[in-house]
Tab-separated table of C-alpha atoms and ligand atoms in Angstrom:
chain	number	residue	atom	x	y	z
V	2	MET	CA	-75.630	-21.812	-38.402
V	3	GLN	CA	-75.336	-22.309	-34.751
V	4	GLU	CA	-76.140	-19.206	-32.500
V	5	ILE	CA	-72.861	-18.238	-30.789
V	6	ARG	CA	-73.049	-16.527	-27.384
V	7	PHE	CA	-70.225	-14.361	-25.821
V	8	TYR	CA	-69.814	-12.519	-22.729
V	9	ASN	CA	-69.183	-8.918	-23.959
V	10	THR	CA	-67.142	-6.807	-21.593
V	11	LEU	CA	-68.956	-3.799	-22.910
V	12	GLY	CA	-72.249	-4.155	-21.038
V	13	ARG	CA	-71.043	-7.083	-18.988
V	14	THR	CA	-73.682	-9.581	-20.332
V	15	LEU	CA	-73.967	-12.795	-22.233
V	16	GLU	CA	-75.360	-11.944	-25.645
V	17	THR	CA	-75.818	-13.307	-29.011
V	18	PHE	CA	-72.873	-12.655	-31.230
V	19	VAL	CA	-73.997	-11.305	-34.732
V	20	PRO	CA	-71.075	-10.542	-37.184
V	21	ARG	CA	-71.110	-7.420	-39.195
V	22	GLN	CA	-71.086	-9.448	-42.283
V	23	ALA	CA	-72.584	-12.808	-42.410
V	24	GLY	CA	-70.151	-15.507	-42.670
V	25	THR	CA	-66.945	-13.657	-41.563
V	26	VAL	CA	-65.518	-12.400	-38.425
V	27	GLN	CA	-63.065	-9.650	-37.821
V	28	ILE	CA	-60.773	-9.900	-34.690
V	29	TYR	CA	-58.359	-7.467	-33.238
V	30	THR	CA	-56.111	-8.934	-30.621
V	31	CYS	CA	-53.520	-6.750	-28.632
V	32	GLY	CA	-50.079	-8.367	-29.160
V	33	PRO	CA	-46.783	-8.323	-27.368
V	34	THR	CA	-44.505	-5.578	-26.259
V	35	VAL	CA	-41.390	-7.050	-27.809
V	36	TYR	CA	-38.773	-5.907	-24.981
V	37	GLY	CA	-38.198	-9.431	-23.413
V	38	HIS	CA	-39.523	-13.050	-23.897
V	39	ALA	CA	-43.336	-13.525	-23.413
V	40	HIS	CA	-44.111	-15.005	-19.915
V	41	ILE	CA	-46.720	-17.686	-19.561
V	42	GLY	CA	-49.413	-15.193	-18.417
V	43	ASN	CA	-48.870	-13.484	-21.943
V	44	LEU	CA	-49.082	-16.816	-23.582
V	45	ARG	CA	-52.314	-17.826	-21.921
V	46	THR	CA	-53.958	-14.793	-23.596
V	47	PHE	CA	-52.451	-15.663	-26.992
V	48	ILE	CA	-53.622	-19.423	-26.605
V	49	PHE	CA	-56.995	-18.212	-25.702
V	50	GLU	CA	-57.283	-15.867	-28.792
V	51	ASP	CA	-56.086	-18.858	-30.894
V	52	PHE	CA	-58.936	-20.877	-29.190
V	53	LEU	CA	-61.262	-18.265	-30.060
V	54	ARG	CA	-60.297	-17.954	-33.696
V	55	ARG	CA	-60.182	-21.764	-34.140
V	56	SER	CA	-63.680	-22.015	-32.525
V	57	LEU	CA	-65.213	-19.375	-34.770
V	58	SER	CA	-63.731	-21.041	-37.730
V	59	TYR	CA	-65.117	-24.355	-36.588
V	60	LEU	CA	-68.382	-22.915	-36.247
V	61	GLY	CA	-68.275	-21.775	-39.799
V	62	LEU	CA	-67.016	-18.316	-39.838
V	63	GLU	CA	-64.070	-16.942	-41.905
V	64	VAL	CA	-61.845	-15.316	-39.770
V	65	THR	CA	-59.620	-12.316	-40.214
V	66	GLN	CA	-57.307	-11.821	-37.254
V	67	VAL	CA	-54.805	-8.962	-36.616
V	68	MET	CA	-52.301	-8.898	-33.816
V	69	ASN	CA	-50.020	-5.887	-33.270
V	70	LEU	CA	-46.452	-5.978	-32.294
V	71	THR	CA	-45.691	-3.093	-29.951
V	72	ASP	CA	-42.038	-2.485	-31.115
V	73	VAL	CA	-41.673	1.057	-29.606
V	74	ASP	CA	-42.671	2.285	-26.100
V	75	ASP	CA	-40.945	3.237	-22.991
V	76	LYS	CA	-39.658	-0.099	-22.215
V	77	THR	CA	-38.549	-1.051	-25.577
V	78	ILE	CA	-36.607	2.171	-25.758
V	79	ARG	CA	-35.072	1.936	-22.362
V	80	GLN	CA	-34.069	-1.712	-22.734
V	81	SER	CA	-32.432	-1.020	-26.174
V	82	ASN	CA	-30.423	1.840	-25.012
V	83	GLU	CA	-29.382	-0.280	-21.974
V	84	ALA	CA	-28.328	-3.020	-24.400
V	85	GLY	CA	-26.645	-0.516	-26.732
V	86	LEU	CA	-28.678	-1.565	-29.851
V	87	ALA	CA	-30.753	0.280	-32.354
V	88	LEU	CA	-34.384	-0.179	-31.353
V	89	ASN	CA	-35.205	-2.403	-34.431
V	90	ASP	CA	-32.115	-4.729	-33.819
V	91	TYR	CA	-33.122	-4.968	-30.067
V	92	THR	CA	-36.811	-5.872	-30.887
V	93	ALA	CA	-36.173	-8.276	-33.712
V	94	THR	CA	-34.768	-10.852	-31.136
V	95	TYR	CA	-37.979	-10.741	-29.186
V	96	ILE	CA	-40.207	-10.791	-32.339
V	97	GLU	CA	-38.464	-13.895	-33.288
V	98	SER	CA	-38.666	-15.454	-29.836
V	99	PHE	CA	-42.546	-14.589	-29.671
V	100	PHE	CA	-43.011	-16.323	-32.986
V	101	GLU	CA	-41.018	-19.522	-31.799
V	102	ASP	CA	-43.401	-19.587	-28.798
V	103	LEU	CA	-46.461	-19.431	-30.940
V	104	ASP	CA	-45.000	-22.214	-32.923
V	105	SER	CA	-44.066	-24.270	-30.178
V	106	LEU	CA	-47.463	-23.957	-28.742
V	107	HIS	CA	-49.256	-24.500	-32.030
V	108	VAL	CA	-51.039	-21.380	-32.185
V	109	GLU	CA	-52.242	-20.517	-35.608
V	110	ARG	CA	-50.853	-17.333	-37.313
V	111	ALA	CA	-53.103	-14.418	-37.505
V	112	GLU	CA	-53.560	-12.935	-40.873
V	113	HIS	CA	-51.624	-9.823	-40.042
V	114	TYR	CA	-49.037	-8.727	-37.664
V	115	PRO	CA	-48.609	-5.054	-37.911
V	116	ARG	CA	-45.658	-3.367	-36.204
V	117	ALA	CA	-46.173	-0.024	-34.525
V	118	THR	CA	-43.016	1.459	-36.026
V	119	GLU	CA	-44.236	0.806	-39.649
V	120	HIS	CA	-47.628	2.694	-39.160
V	121	VAL	CA	-46.590	5.801	-37.703
V	122	PRO	CA	-48.140	7.982	-40.524
V	123	GLU	CA	-51.602	6.335	-39.788
V	124	MET	CA	-51.297	7.330	-36.217
V	125	ILE	CA	-50.305	10.791	-36.931
V	126	ALA	CA	-53.192	11.191	-39.328
V	127	MET	CA	-55.618	9.977	-36.686
V	128	ILE	CA	-54.214	12.441	-33.979
V	129	GLU	CA	-54.659	15.307	-36.308
V	130	THR	CA	-58.140	14.236	-36.894
V	131	LEU	CA	-58.754	14.214	-32.808
V	132	ILE	CA	-57.212	17.652	-32.736
V	133	ASP	CA	-59.274	19.142	-35.320
V	134	ARG	CA	-62.376	17.567	-33.605
V	135	GLY	CA	-61.580	19.188	-30.273
V	136	PHE	CA	-60.552	15.632	-28.411
V	137	GLY	CA	-56.716	16.341	-28.886
V	138	TYR	CA	-54.578	19.144	-27.727
V	139	VAL	CA	-50.818	20.080	-28.002
V	140	SER	CA	-48.661	20.701	-25.140
V	141	ASP	CA	-44.836	20.891	-25.295
V	142	GLY	CA	-44.581	18.917	-28.445
V	143	SER	CA	-46.659	16.219	-27.074
V	144	VAL	CA	-50.381	15.439	-27.841
V	145	PHE	CA	-52.827	14.615	-25.247
V	146	PHE	CA	-56.687	13.117	-25.402
V	147	ARG	CA	-59.128	15.466	-23.753
V	148	ILE	CA	-61.155	13.371	-21.480
V	149	ALA	CA	-63.634	15.872	-20.492
V	150	ALA	CA	-64.603	16.201	-24.191
V	151	ASP	CA	-65.629	12.481	-24.231
V	152	GLU	CA	-68.942	12.137	-22.683
V	153	ASP	CA	-69.003	8.363	-23.048
V	154	TYR	CA	-65.661	7.689	-21.323
V	155	GLY	CA	-65.515	4.836	-18.883
V	156	ARG	CA	-68.357	2.825	-20.698
V	157	LEU	CA	-66.074	-0.273	-21.094
V	158	SER	CA	-64.418	-0.456	-17.665
V	159	GLY	CA	-67.167	1.306	-15.716
V	160	ILE	CA	-64.582	3.507	-14.233
V	161	ASP	CA	-65.514	6.868	-12.984
V	162	LEU	CA	-62.903	9.526	-13.146
V	163	SER	CA	-65.085	12.566	-12.371
V	164	ASN	CA	-63.949	12.563	-8.504
V	165	GLN	CA	-60.324	12.871	-9.602
V	166	GLN	CA	-59.293	16.388	-9.271
V	167	ARG	CA	-58.886	18.335	-12.508
V	168	GLY	CA	-55.581	19.931	-13.211
V	169	GLU	CA	-53.873	17.730	-10.306
V	170	ARG	CA	-50.526	16.700	-11.678
V	171	VAL	CA	-49.771	12.950	-11.458
V	172	ALA	CA	-46.330	12.666	-9.744
V	173	SER	CA	-44.876	10.160	-12.446
V	174	ASP	CA	-46.086	12.337	-15.335
V	175	GLU	CA	-43.426	14.298	-17.036
V	176	TYR	CA	-45.748	16.216	-19.557
V	177	GLU	CA	-47.914	19.261	-18.902
V	178	LYS	CA	-51.571	18.174	-19.183
V	179	GLU	CA	-54.928	20.310	-18.906
V	180	ASP	CA	-56.276	17.482	-16.671
V	181	ALA	CA	-54.645	14.734	-14.794
V	182	ARG	CA	-56.929	12.341	-16.268
V	183	ASP	CA	-56.139	12.896	-19.915
V	184	PHE	CA	-53.817	10.489	-21.680
V	185	VAL	CA	-51.070	10.905	-24.255
V	186	LEU	CA	-51.642	10.340	-27.930
V	187	TRP	CA	-48.162	11.561	-29.042
V	188	LYS	CA	-45.142	11.841	-26.922
V	189	ALA	CA	-42.431	14.274	-27.593
V	190	SER	CA	-39.108	12.548	-27.725
V	191	LYS	CA	-36.323	13.295	-25.459
V	192	GLU	CA	-32.749	13.376	-26.245
V	193	GLY	CA	-31.397	9.957	-27.547
V	194	GLU	CA	-34.732	8.482	-28.092
V	195	PRO	CA	-35.741	7.150	-31.316
V	196	SER	CA	-38.382	9.505	-33.051
V	197	TRP	CA	-40.535	10.232	-35.981
V	198	ASP	CA	-41.077	13.697	-37.397
V	199	SER	CA	-44.698	15.023	-36.904
V	200	PRO	CA	-46.444	18.278	-37.178
V	201	TRP	CA	-45.745	18.825	-33.232
V	202	GLY	CA	-42.055	17.976	-33.647
V	203	PRO	CA	-40.128	14.818	-33.066
V	204	GLY	CA	-41.864	12.277	-31.070
V	205	ARG	CA	-43.572	8.836	-31.086
V	206	PRO	CA	-46.917	7.480	-30.803
V	207	GLY	CA	-48.817	6.497	-27.387
V	208	TRP	CA	-49.347	2.848	-26.912
V	209	HIS	CA	-53.201	3.304	-27.167
V	210	MET	CA	-52.877	4.969	-30.457
V	211	GLU	CA	-51.121	2.205	-31.968
V	212	CYS	CA	-53.963	-0.176	-31.515
V	213	SER	CA	-56.743	2.339	-32.747
V	214	ALA	CA	-54.667	3.206	-35.899
V	215	MET	CA	-53.469	-0.467	-36.671
V	216	SER	CA	-56.995	-1.891	-36.077
V	217	MET	CA	-58.790	0.497	-38.125
V	218	LYS	CA	-56.271	0.261	-41.035
V	219	TYR	CA	-56.766	-3.506	-41.356
V	220	LEU	CA	-60.368	-4.135	-40.221
V	221	GLY	CA	-62.093	-0.726	-40.869
V	222	GLU	CA	-63.657	1.885	-38.616
V	223	SER	CA	-66.015	-0.570	-37.027
V	224	PHE	CA	-65.133	-4.369	-36.706
V	225	ASP	CA	-66.528	-7.421	-34.668
V	226	ILE	CA	-64.333	-8.488	-31.755
V	227	HIS	CA	-61.466	-6.858	-29.997
V	228	CYS	CA	-59.662	-9.169	-27.259
V	229	GLY	CA	-57.074	-8.874	-24.713
V	230	GLY	CA	-56.294	-9.940	-21.173
V	231	VAL	CA	-58.494	-8.309	-18.383
V	232	ASP	CA	-55.606	-5.970	-17.443
V	233	ASN	CA	-56.080	-4.292	-20.825
V	234	ILE	CA	-59.583	-3.094	-20.133
V	235	PHE	CA	-58.365	0.055	-18.355
V	236	PRO	CA	-56.937	1.944	-19.437
V	237	HIS	CA	-55.761	0.412	-22.635
V	238	HIS	CA	-58.967	-0.544	-24.125
V	239	GLU	CA	-60.969	2.325	-22.596
V	240	ASN	CA	-58.594	4.730	-24.289
V	241	GLU	CA	-58.589	2.947	-27.542
V	242	ILE	CA	-62.570	3.470	-27.716
V	243	ALA	CA	-62.160	7.112	-26.840
V	244	GLN	CA	-59.725	7.793	-29.387
V	245	SER	CA	-61.438	5.625	-32.070
V	246	GLU	CA	-65.149	6.574	-31.788
V	247	SER	CA	-63.898	10.230	-31.211
V	248	ALA	CA	-62.085	10.314	-34.322
V	249	THR	CA	-64.913	8.595	-36.362
V	250	GLY	CA	-68.102	9.127	-34.562
V	251	LYS	CA	-69.081	5.438	-35.194
V	252	PRO	CA	-69.025	2.504	-32.902
V	253	PHE	CA	-65.471	1.051	-32.681
V	254	VAL	CA	-66.046	-2.588	-31.525
V	255	GLY	CA	-69.189	-4.685	-31.179
V	256	THR	CA	-67.860	-7.327	-28.765
V	257	TRP	CA	-65.086	-7.042	-26.382
V	258	ILE	CA	-63.634	-10.447	-25.094
V	259	HIS	CA	-61.053	-10.620	-22.130
V	260	SER	CA	-59.199	-13.486	-20.635
V	261	GLU	CA	-58.604	-13.693	-17.058
V	262	HIS	CA	-55.180	-13.590	-15.449
V	263	LEU	CA	-52.937	-16.697	-15.033
V	264	MET	CA	-51.819	-17.458	-11.566
V	265	VAL	CA	-48.625	-19.218	-10.706
V	266	ASP	CA	-48.840	-21.332	-7.426
V	267	GLY	CA	-51.788	-19.494	-6.420
V	268	ALA	CA	-50.067	-16.066	-6.495
V	269	LYS	CA	-50.105	-13.167	-9.087
V	270	MET	CA	-47.062	-13.416	-11.344
V	271	SER	CA	-44.373	-11.043	-10.597
V	272	LYS	CA	-40.783	-10.226	-11.111
V	273	ARG	CA	-40.297	-10.094	-7.337
V	274	LEU	CA	-41.727	-13.624	-6.759
V	275	GLY	CA	-39.683	-15.019	-9.467
V	276	ASN	CA	-42.576	-16.930	-11.081
V	277	GLN	CA	-42.800	-14.959	-14.304
V	278	TYR	CA	-41.803	-18.250	-16.207
V	279	THR	CA	-41.227	-18.211	-20.038
V	280	LEU	CA	-42.115	-21.214	-22.301
V	281	LYS	CA	-38.545	-21.898	-22.796
V	282	GLU	CA	-37.806	-21.994	-18.980
V	283	LEU	CA	-40.656	-24.432	-18.763
V	284	VAL	CA	-39.316	-26.638	-21.610
V	285	GLU	CA	-35.830	-26.527	-19.879
V	286	ARG	CA	-37.438	-28.100	-16.891
V	287	GLY	CA	-38.912	-30.945	-19.049
V	288	ILE	CA	-42.440	-29.742	-19.347
V	289	GLU	CA	-43.851	-30.508	-22.891
V	290	PRO	CA	-45.482	-27.280	-24.675
V	291	ARG	CA	-48.320	-29.748	-25.674
V	292	ALA	CA	-49.270	-30.243	-21.916
V	293	VAL	CA	-49.034	-26.413	-21.355
V	294	ARG	CA	-51.326	-25.800	-24.397
V	295	TYR	CA	-53.918	-28.231	-22.916
V	296	LEU	CA	-53.865	-26.872	-19.561
V	297	PHE	CA	-54.480	-23.358	-20.899
V	298	VAL	CA	-57.113	-24.485	-23.176
V	299	SER	CA	-58.929	-26.654	-20.674
V	300	ALA	CA	-59.909	-23.711	-18.390
V	301	HIS	CA	-62.659	-21.264	-19.112
V	302	TYR	CA	-61.194	-18.042	-20.417
V	303	ARG	CA	-63.074	-15.794	-17.918
V	304	GLN	CA	-61.636	-17.952	-14.975
V	305	LYS	CA	-58.425	-17.359	-13.303
V	306	LEU	CA	-56.143	-20.325	-14.192
V	307	ASN	CA	-53.658	-21.618	-11.537
V	308	PHE	CA	-50.389	-22.807	-13.017
V	309	THR	CA	-48.673	-25.376	-10.816
V	310	PHE	CA	-46.293	-27.907	-11.956
V	311	ASP	CA	-48.769	-30.477	-10.659
V	312	SER	CA	-51.476	-28.967	-12.830
V	313	VAL	CA	-49.256	-29.083	-16.116
V	314	ALA	CA	-48.598	-32.750	-15.228
V	315	ALA	CA	-52.240	-33.461	-14.676
V	316	ALA	CA	-52.852	-32.083	-18.206
V	317	GLY	CA	-50.140	-34.407	-19.533
V	318	LYS	CA	-52.113	-37.254	-17.877
V	319	ALA	CA	-55.215	-36.290	-19.615
V	320	LEU	CA	-53.521	-36.376	-22.995
V	321	GLU	CA	-52.093	-39.610	-22.259
V	322	ARG	CA	-55.710	-41.101	-21.674
V	323	VAL	CA	-56.534	-39.968	-25.230
V	324	ASP	CA	-53.065	-41.178	-26.679
V	325	GLN	CA	-53.785	-44.563	-25.075
V	326	MET	CA	-57.182	-44.793	-26.668
V	327	ARG	CA	-55.680	-44.132	-30.029
V	328	PHE	CA	-53.063	-46.489	-29.547
V	329	ARG	CA	-55.152	-49.189	-28.568
V	330	LEU	CA	-57.810	-48.520	-31.131
V	331	GLY	CA	-55.115	-48.455	-33.794
V	332	SER	CA	-54.050	-51.963	-32.739
V	333	ALA	CA	-57.583	-53.378	-32.292
V	334	ARG	CA	-58.966	-56.073	-34.620
V	335	GLU	CA	-61.876	-54.716	-36.497
V	336	ASN	CA	-64.473	-57.412	-36.696
V	337	GLY	CA	-67.963	-57.325	-38.113
V	338	PRO	CA	-70.316	-54.426	-38.725
V	339	PRO	CA	-69.522	-51.073	-37.295
V	340	SER	CA	-70.339	-50.782	-33.476
V	341	THR	CA	-73.667	-48.648	-33.141
V	342	VAL	CA	-72.048	-47.452	-29.627
V	343	ILE	CA	-69.278	-45.974	-31.230
V	344	ALA	CA	-71.553	-44.318	-34.122
V	345	ALA	CA	-73.723	-42.826	-31.323
V	346	ALA	CA	-70.716	-41.648	-29.370
V	347	ILE	CA	-69.468	-39.743	-32.445
V	348	GLU	CA	-72.755	-38.241	-33.209
V	349	GLN	CA	-73.037	-37.078	-29.616
V	350	LEU	CA	-69.681	-35.524	-29.692
V	351	ARG	CA	-70.464	-33.547	-32.737
V	352	LYS	CA	-73.553	-32.179	-31.157
V	353	ASP	CA	-72.067	-31.384	-27.721
V	354	PHE	CA	-69.038	-30.048	-28.987
V	355	ALA	CA	-70.310	-27.382	-31.318
V	356	GLY	CA	-72.905	-26.491	-28.733
V	357	ALA	CA	-70.259	-26.062	-25.997
V	358	LEU	CA	-68.131	-23.739	-28.143
V	359	ALA	CA	-70.988	-21.548	-29.215
V	360	ASN	CA	-71.977	-21.054	-25.510
V	361	ASP	CA	-69.159	-18.504	-24.713
V	362	LEU	CA	-66.442	-20.928	-25.566
V	363	ASN	CA	-67.154	-23.335	-22.771
V	364	ALA	CA	-63.898	-25.391	-23.191
V	365	SER	CA	-64.527	-27.759	-20.274
V	366	GLU	CA	-67.948	-28.708	-21.471
V	367	ALA	CA	-66.463	-29.412	-25.083
V	368	LEU	CA	-63.531	-31.377	-23.445
V	369	SER	CA	-66.054	-33.621	-21.490
V	370	ALA	CA	-67.719	-34.278	-24.638
V	371	VAL	CA	-64.354	-35.486	-26.160
V	372	PHE	CA	-63.643	-37.708	-22.822
V	373	GLN	CA	-67.047	-39.282	-23.144
V	374	MET	CA	-66.299	-40.579	-26.544
V	375	VAL	CA	-62.805	-41.746	-25.351
V	376	ARG	CA	-64.603	-43.717	-22.490
V	377	ASP	CA	-67.152	-45.152	-24.821
V	378	VAL	CA	-64.810	-46.209	-27.285
V	379	ASN	CA	-62.450	-47.666	-24.598
V	380	LYS	CA	-65.405	-49.859	-23.602
V	381	ILE	CA	-65.819	-51.353	-27.162
V	382	ILE	CA	-62.134	-52.108	-27.359
V	383	GLU	CA	-62.458	-53.994	-24.137
V	384	ASP	CA	-65.302	-55.869	-25.361
V	385	GLU	CA	-63.472	-56.768	-28.604
V	386	ALA	CA	-66.435	-55.226	-30.477
V	387	VAL	CA	-64.710	-52.684	-32.778
V	388	GLY	CA	-66.206	-53.032	-36.167
V	389	GLU	CA	-65.189	-52.398	-39.809
V	390	GLY	CA	-64.053	-48.881	-40.283
V	391	ASP	CA	-64.699	-47.721	-36.633
V	392	GLY	CA	-61.034	-47.002	-36.118
V	393	GLU	CA	-60.867	-44.679	-38.997
V	394	ARG	CA	-64.251	-42.905	-37.934
V	395	VAL	CA	-63.278	-42.395	-34.453
V	396	PHE	CA	-59.738	-40.791	-35.633
V	397	ALA	CA	-61.645	-38.528	-37.939
V	398	ALA	CA	-63.943	-37.136	-35.133
V	399	LEU	CA	-60.888	-36.630	-32.914
V	400	ALA	CA	-59.111	-34.872	-35.988
V	401	ASP	CA	-62.260	-32.783	-36.248
V	402	VAL	CA	-62.313	-31.510	-32.580
V	403	ASP	CA	-58.601	-31.116	-32.758
V	404	ARG	CA	-59.123	-28.214	-35.363
V	405	VAL	CA	-60.001	-26.324	-32.193
V	406	PHE	CA	-58.060	-27.813	-29.323
V	407	GLY	CA	-54.967	-28.640	-31.323
V	408	VAL	CA	-53.556	-31.232	-28.852
V	409	PHE	CA	-54.980	-34.500	-29.526
V	410	ASP	CA	-52.761	-35.668	-32.411
V	411	PRO	CA	-49.356	-36.685	-30.683
V	412	THR	CA	-47.659	-37.138	-33.828
V	413	ALA	CA	-47.958	-33.584	-34.774
V	414	TRP	CA	-46.087	-32.679	-31.696
V	415	GLN	CA	-43.377	-35.233	-31.968
V	416	ALA	CA	-42.620	-34.158	-35.356
V	417	ASP	CA	-41.263	-30.782	-33.970
V	418	ASP	CA	-39.424	-31.864	-30.835
V	419	GLY	CA	-36.399	-33.418	-32.729
V	420	SER	CA	-36.743	-36.753	-30.502
V	421	ALA	CA	-37.200	-38.989	-33.509
V	422	GLU	CA	-33.557	-38.497	-34.755
V	423	ASP	CA	-31.851	-39.295	-31.521
V	424	SER	CA	-34.144	-42.316	-30.438
V	425	LEU	CA	-34.097	-45.924	-31.788
V	426	SER	CA	-34.830	-46.612	-35.262
V	427	ASP	CA	-38.115	-48.854	-35.993
V	428	GLU	CA	-35.926	-51.728	-36.998
V	429	ALA	CA	-34.064	-51.567	-33.665
V	430	VAL	CA	-37.243	-51.429	-31.737
V	431	GLU	CA	-38.506	-54.358	-33.443
V	432	ASN	CA	-35.633	-56.459	-32.866
V	433	LEU	CA	-35.546	-55.657	-29.270
V	434	LEU	CA	-39.296	-56.542	-28.994
V	435	ALA	CA	-38.354	-59.907	-30.743
V	436	ASP	CA	-35.638	-60.399	-28.134
V	437	ARG	CA	-38.161	-59.492	-25.499
V	438	GLN	CA	-40.816	-62.275	-27.026
V	439	ALA	CA	-38.076	-64.819	-26.962
V	440	ALA	CA	-37.221	-64.175	-23.406
V	441	ARG	CA	-40.747	-64.413	-22.526
V	442	GLN	CA	-41.222	-67.690	-24.104
V	443	ARG	CA	-38.183	-69.183	-22.382
V	444	ARG	CA	-39.994	-67.716	-19.152
V	445	ASP	CA	-36.877	-65.564	-18.567
V	446	PHE	CA	-38.891	-62.701	-17.038
V	447	ALA	CA	-36.059	-60.706	-15.629
V	448	GLU	CA	-34.704	-60.465	-19.138
V	449	SER	CA	-38.016	-59.518	-20.782
V	450	ASP	CA	-38.518	-56.838	-18.083
V	451	ARG	CA	-34.952	-55.357	-18.637
V	452	ILE	CA	-35.762	-55.083	-22.305
V	453	ARG	CA	-39.052	-53.467	-21.637
V	454	ASP	CA	-37.269	-51.076	-19.291
V	455	GLU	CA	-34.688	-50.296	-21.817
V	456	LEU	CA	-37.409	-49.474	-24.634
V	457	GLN	CA	-39.244	-47.305	-22.047
V	458	SER	CA	-36.208	-45.458	-21.176
V	459	GLN	CA	-36.031	-44.713	-25.051
V	460	GLY	CA	-39.533	-43.507	-25.102
V	461	ILE	CA	-41.091	-46.522	-26.594
V	462	LEU	CA	-44.427	-47.771	-25.071
V	463	ILE	CA	-45.357	-51.291	-25.181
V	464	GLU	CA	-48.716	-52.691	-24.980
V	465	ASP	CA	-49.343	-56.676	-25.059
V	466	THR	CA	-52.327	-57.483	-26.798
V	467	PRO	CA	-53.846	-60.905	-27.670
V	468	GLN	CA	-52.380	-60.406	-31.271
V	469	GLY	CA	-48.911	-59.883	-29.722
V	470	PRO	CA	-46.965	-56.911	-28.425
V	471	ARG	CA	-47.642	-53.325	-29.992
V	472	TRP	CA	-45.565	-50.456	-29.628
V	473	ARG	CA	-45.419	-46.650	-30.214
V	474	ARG	CA	-43.086	-43.716	-29.299
V	475	GLY	CA	-44.394	-41.954	-26.206
P	512	LIG	ZN1	-53.916	-2.934	-27.845
């Protein structure tokens, strides 16, 4: 088995990844807070996590992934109140929207999607343990984590809270704490807020508590990988470690992997700049989810990625190069023995591809291996040297790498965009192509061009080959 290396945020070094149990990997990924549609910055993180899961599976590990749904917090409560809906009715819309986005982007489903509201007893039990062990204290019906009791606090983020004044009240904080640094484990509910009964009175769990309790329920007290966006490192993940390790006395997570921010037009996304696009907004502007997925998986997860309408168009163009090769290869006449050039290109791809993934998910290196094969195959097609079975072998190699990238099979993406229903039938295309051939034969090029344009406007791409015209749906 290939050695896999990841950049572990805990310790900030590139290190060899060793799963706790050989042949398997357990991953916890912080999921969406379902108070609105996910913006593309959130989606970058979810696509990265999909890429991680697919890569580990490609490298031979059996993956168990958990992603929580935060369906109760300040935002969901406020917005559902404003909408005049029960919390569950309000969040149902956005949970559905979230799964629609995942499907549109061909993100594989995790094994578990636990909801916070369905795991309150587990959270209460963990908070009780923290109180028993001296890490939690009750104040006005809320429970707080006592940071002063945790010597290791700050290990993940490197934050040093020691120079913050103890006892200083944070202006926005409505609860009474011993120490300004302490964070909430359980929040007493206010009038009109949804609440759960607890030993400390009616309330609801703090956000960090959700992830500690749900990850341990599904993956155990210690597990392999925990992911999120870089903005989760502090305070969310730091607090998860503090709660979990204080409750169990065991190491919580071996490897922390964080994906960088998505920028839009060179700027941070913000409501104020109006650049917090959702996937649905991009689709309305004619952008294909396939190009969005390609753009997001093509950049290394530890680099900021700048989303622009040009960059997503360039992603579409890159995919077009692969589509063109597929199409030309599918139409090429296979002649004589298999091409040794193609055999070598496929072999090289296999080797380089797995090596790139195992090296801290080096997506650009993995993609350049794919495009090297595309170039090699194109050359053989131009030389009319495609041999028996070469087409099948190249398609199989592409399908193999597509287990990770999930973008190289155009038919897999056409099936779900509904375009097949409203475009021309195969028979209609064949008839128009026959008309075009007839026009060419009588040298009526204006007419043959007109038919080609008409077909193109219907999304039909034509290529003239020595064996006659070939077509496909673009
Ligand atoms: Zn989380």
